């Protein structure tokens, strides 16, 4: 049996549960499966990095809901048919939940069952449903802006055609996922309502059957059927609550690329100041007369221990200013370091250093690589490698572009924000720091990353800081392309052509044209924006 046939057979089996009688030991096995599957789903939801990694969750939510309802029908049939025989009529699992979990007190069990219903229906399901609804709306509204951003990156050569296709597919999957989650949460709400109704029917029906057909007194019938019904309700609602919690975890998953557990622990307990404050407050609460001192002192001691072992957060500005700690150069080495002049150089302020560090998620290096590939395809020239270095002589968010040691352009970006460019047809203003797009001089705003979806809905084109710098570099290099290519770059181009057409190159250079004349022609073509490819 292959995997493709497992789900159809499982659904057919679930439908069979609603029609065919099932022995109590089989019901025990199915209830155990229900609890185990719900736990597996919740653990999976905790370990995903992005919601799309669990894209099958909406369909799984429907199947698990249908499975629970099928089990409810089976257990109801066994309770009403065999309840007069005793508390084990519907299997050991339901009997255990009815007796052990609630202590055999059906009033306590009924209260716990109603509390689980309220938590599931009014808190978790309602909240996750609202989040899924808003996420679906924002995802669909922001879809055109994100597609335009992908098209812009593709046109700029920042991403390849395959990468653009993958990002478009991911956008479509994201929209479909949140749309499906918006509807799938209705299944959980309906399941909670159905559980409440089934419980009431079981109790009323059990009392009637127990007294009329089982010969039980009112008290005995109420005790047996209520315990069985509450046990059935609990064994059904606990997996339902777990699945609802999993749905909430999936739709609220906003990540920085870390596991949920690492992310939560790092953000909650990663600040020593918070830990020491919590330790002091817990210790003070332990001294309040009447409160138990041991729990608060234990918590205070645990927080103080975490405070001692948690390192102080490092200020990135201080880390950059401190330098690499390399050994100082000798005077002769310093003089030799001053001699070479890089053909292309990009100097960035200390706040922009993480943008060029791939280990910290920096994208600028990849964008410059894409820029060089695009120039090779469009203009037929291979840009020299762009030398990147940090500088404390410029502002933290500033950058400067040098060509053969001469500054040919500069700009300023805010690394912790995104640039919202006004294309001229925006529908509403947004809050931000007014600026100009450094590449084209268009009015723009530096906005918080959390406002990106709102800006895209308003018609703004939102660009990451690394993309702003890469676009500016592209325009500068395009305008200065004639000056970028020199004798060495021309020799490299001639060598490439000579490998494919050696006789043509031998006849042309230097017999007919010298290298200087060819260089003049190439530079003239580039000044006219004509490709030499």
PDB file of C-alpha atoms in Angstrom, residues 193-306:
ATOM      1  CA  UNK A 193     -20.814  23.007  19.345  1.00  0.00           C
ATOM      2  CA  UNK A 194     -21.444  19.436  18.201  1.00  0.00           C
ATOM      3  CA  UNK A 195     -19.650  18.088  21.289  1.00  0.00           C
ATOM      4  CA  UNK A 196     -21.880  20.114  23.577  1.00  0.00           C
ATOM      5  CA  UNK A 197     -25.039  18.973  21.805  1.00  0.00           C
ATOM      6  CA  UNK A 198     -23.924  15.316  21.728  1.00  0.00           C
ATOM      7  CA  UNK A 199     -23.230  15.439  25.462  1.00  0.00           C
ATOM      8  CA  UNK A 200     -26.711  16.766  26.217  1.00  0.00           C
ATOM      9  CA  UNK A 201     -28.292  14.129  23.965  1.00  0.00           C
ATOM     10  CA  UNK A 202     -26.300  11.333  25.617  1.00  0.00           C
ATOM     11  CA  UNK A 203     -27.336  12.383  29.106  1.00  0.00           C
ATOM     12  CA  UNK A 204     -31.036  12.801  28.282  1.00  0.00           C
ATOM     13  CA  UNK A 205     -31.142   9.715  26.068  1.00  0.00           C
ATOM     14  CA  UNK A 206     -29.223   7.667  28.645  1.00  0.00           C
ATOM     15  CA  UNK A 207     -31.645   8.594  31.413  1.00  0.00           C
ATOM     16  CA  UNK A 208     -34.639   7.624  29.297  1.00  0.00           C
ATOM     17  CA  UNK A 209     -33.133   4.331  28.067  1.00  0.00           C
ATOM     18  CA  UNK A 210     -31.718   3.415  31.478  1.00  0.00           C
ATOM     19  CA  UNK A 211     -35.053   3.866  33.251  1.00  0.00           C
ATOM     20  CA  UNK A 212     -37.351   2.476  30.550  1.00  0.00           C
ATOM     21  CA  UNK A 213     -35.278  -0.346  29.074  1.00  0.00           C
ATOM     22  CA  UNK A 214     -32.511  -1.034  31.603  1.00  0.00           C
ATOM     23  CA  UNK A 215     -34.663  -1.074  34.686  1.00  0.00           C
ATOM     24  CA  UNK A 216     -32.437   1.420  36.509  1.00  0.00           C
ATOM     25  CA  UNK A 217     -33.517   3.993  39.019  1.00  0.00           C
ATOM     26  CA  UNK A 218     -33.189   7.684  38.284  1.00  0.00           C
ATOM     27  CA  UNK A 219     -30.087   7.983  40.485  1.00  0.00           C
ATOM     28  CA  UNK A 220     -28.338   4.937  39.031  1.00  0.00           C
ATOM     29  CA  UNK A 221     -29.163   5.925  35.461  1.00  0.00           C
ATOM     30  CA  UNK A 222     -27.913   9.459  36.055  1.00  0.00           C
ATOM     31  CA  UNK A 223     -24.675   8.242  37.658  1.00  0.00           C
ATOM     32  CA  UNK A 224     -23.820   5.658  34.971  1.00  0.00           C
ATOM     33  CA  UNK A 225     -24.825   7.553  31.859  1.00  0.00           C
ATOM     34  CA  UNK A 226     -23.524  10.901  33.062  1.00  0.00           C
ATOM     35  CA  UNK A 227     -20.116   9.436  33.951  1.00  0.00           C
ATOM     36  CA  UNK A 228     -19.916   7.703  30.564  1.00  0.00           C
ATOM     37  CA  UNK A 229     -21.049  10.804  28.703  1.00  0.00           C
ATOM     38  CA  UNK A 230     -18.627  13.095  30.532  1.00  0.00           C
ATOM     39  CA  UNK A 231     -15.803  10.613  29.905  1.00  0.00           C
ATOM     40  CA  UNK A 232     -16.726  10.541  26.235  1.00  0.00           C
ATOM     41  CA  UNK A 233     -16.854  14.341  26.130  1.00  0.00           C
ATOM     42  CA  UNK A 234     -13.472  14.747  27.793  1.00  0.00           C
ATOM     43  CA  UNK A 235     -11.714  12.154  25.636  1.00  0.00           C
ATOM     44  CA  UNK A 236     -13.080  14.002  22.614  1.00  0.00           C
ATOM     45  CA  UNK A 237     -12.589  17.611  23.710  1.00  0.00           C
ATOM     46  CA  UNK A 238      -8.991  17.232  24.880  1.00  0.00           C
ATOM     47  CA  UNK A 239      -7.732  16.264  21.381  1.00  0.00           C
ATOM     48  CA  UNK A 240      -9.981  18.975  19.955  1.00  0.00           C
ATOM     49  CA  UNK A 241      -8.362  21.511  22.277  1.00  0.00           C
ATOM     50  CA  UNK A 242      -4.900  20.312  21.230  1.00  0.00           C
ATOM     51  CA  UNK A 243      -5.779  20.642  17.525  1.00  0.00           C
ATOM     52  CA  UNK A 244      -7.223  24.136  18.134  1.00  0.00           C
ATOM     53  CA  UNK A 245      -4.021  25.140  19.910  1.00  0.00           C
ATOM     54  CA  UNK A 246      -2.033  23.798  16.958  1.00  0.00           C
ATOM     55  CA  UNK A 247      -4.124  25.926  14.597  1.00  0.00           C
ATOM     56  CA  UNK A 248      -3.385  28.974  16.709  1.00  0.00           C
ATOM     57  CA  UNK A 249       0.343  28.181  16.706  1.00  0.00           C
ATOM     58  CA  UNK A 250       0.401  27.839  12.924  1.00  0.00           C
ATOM     59  CA  UNK A 251      -1.496  31.053  12.063  1.00  0.00           C
ATOM     60  CA  UNK A 252       0.393  33.140  14.652  1.00  0.00           C
ATOM     61  CA  UNK A 253       3.790  31.915  13.485  1.00  0.00           C
ATOM     62  CA  UNK A 254       5.880  35.023  12.844  1.00  0.00           C
ATOM     63  CA  UNK A 255       9.492  33.920  12.803  1.00  0.00           C
ATOM     64  CA  UNK A 256      13.024  35.161  12.511  1.00  0.00           C
ATOM     65  CA  UNK A 257      14.166  31.839  11.083  1.00  0.00           C
ATOM     66  CA  UNK A 258      14.412  30.036  14.432  1.00  0.00           C
ATOM     67  CA  UNK A 259      12.581  27.186  16.066  1.00  0.00           C
ATOM     68  CA  UNK A 260       9.550  28.387  18.076  1.00  0.00           C
ATOM     69  CA  UNK A 261      10.941  27.084  21.360  1.00  0.00           C
ATOM     70  CA  UNK A 262      14.343  28.728  20.811  1.00  0.00           C
ATOM     71  CA  UNK A 263      12.681  31.927  19.659  1.00  0.00           C
ATOM     72  CA  UNK A 264      10.364  32.207  22.662  1.00  0.00           C
ATOM     73  CA  UNK A 265      12.996  31.287  25.242  1.00  0.00           C
ATOM     74  CA  UNK A 266      15.552  33.599  23.656  1.00  0.00           C
ATOM     75  CA  UNK A 267      13.180  36.568  23.606  1.00  0.00           C
ATOM     76  CA  UNK A 268      11.607  36.012  27.028  1.00  0.00           C
ATOM     77  CA  UNK A 269      14.693  34.928  28.986  1.00  0.00           C
ATOM     78  CA  UNK A 270      17.431  36.427  26.828  1.00  0.00           C
ATOM     79  CA  UNK A 271      17.530  39.812  28.573  1.00  0.00           C
ATOM     80  CA  UNK A 272      19.401  39.732  31.920  1.00  0.00           C
ATOM     81  CA  UNK A 273      17.653  42.917  33.092  1.00  0.00           C
ATOM     82  CA  UNK A 274      14.269  41.232  32.804  1.00  0.00           C
ATOM     83  CA  UNK A 275      15.524  38.158  34.677  1.00  0.00           C
ATOM     84  CA  UNK A 276      16.906  40.085  37.642  1.00  0.00           C
ATOM     85  CA  UNK A 277      13.750  42.197  37.859  1.00  0.00           C
ATOM     86  CA  UNK A 278      11.596  39.060  37.851  1.00  0.00           C
ATOM     87  CA  UNK A 279      13.786  37.513  40.528  1.00  0.00           C
ATOM     88  CA  UNK A 280      13.429  40.543  42.802  1.00  0.00           C
ATOM     89  CA  UNK A 281       9.651  40.732  42.324  1.00  0.00           C
ATOM     90  CA  UNK A 282       9.218  37.007  42.995  1.00  0.00           C
ATOM     91  CA  UNK A 283      11.344  37.271  46.141  1.00  0.00           C
ATOM     92  CA  UNK A 284       9.265  40.222  47.344  1.00  0.00           C
ATOM     93  CA  UNK A 285       6.022  38.310  46.758  1.00  0.00           C
ATOM     94  CA  UNK A 286       7.393  35.432  48.829  1.00  0.00           C
ATOM     95  CA  UNK A 287       7.740  37.792  51.791  1.00  0.00           C
ATOM     96  CA  UNK A 288       4.065  38.828  51.698  1.00  0.00           C
ATOM     97  CA  UNK A 289       2.304  37.427  54.800  1.00  0.00           C
ATOM     98  CA  UNK A 290      -0.012  34.550  53.979  1.00  0.00           C
ATOM     99  CA  UNK A 291       1.572  33.606  50.644  1.00  0.00           C
ATOM    100  CA  UNK A 292       3.592  30.351  50.495  1.00  0.00           C
ATOM    101  CA  UNK A 293       7.245  31.354  50.617  1.00  0.00           C
ATOM    102  CA  UNK A 294       8.851  28.257  49.072  1.00  0.00           C
ATOM    103  CA  UNK A 295       7.405  28.513  45.486  1.00  0.00           C
ATOM    104  CA  UNK A 296       8.279  32.201  45.153  1.00  0.00           C
ATOM    105  CA  UNK A 297      11.788  31.756  46.576  1.00  0.00           C
ATOM    106  CA  UNK A 298      12.388  28.799  44.247  1.00  0.00           C
ATOM    107  CA  UNK A 299      11.295  30.837  41.234  1.00  0.00           C
ATOM    108  CA  UNK A 300      13.362  33.802  42.400  1.00  0.00           C
ATOM    109  CA  UNK A 301      16.431  31.598  42.766  1.00  0.00           C
ATOM    110  CA  UNK A 302      15.904  30.071  39.319  1.00  0.00           C
ATOM    111  CA  UNK A 303      15.595  33.493  37.676  1.00  0.00           C
ATOM    112  CA  UNK A 304      18.685  34.729  39.506  1.00  0.00           C
ATOM    113  CA  UNK A 305      20.647  31.718  38.265  1.00  0.00           C
ATOM    114  CA  UNK A 306      19.537  32.436  34.685  1.00  0.00           C
TER     115      UNK A 306
END
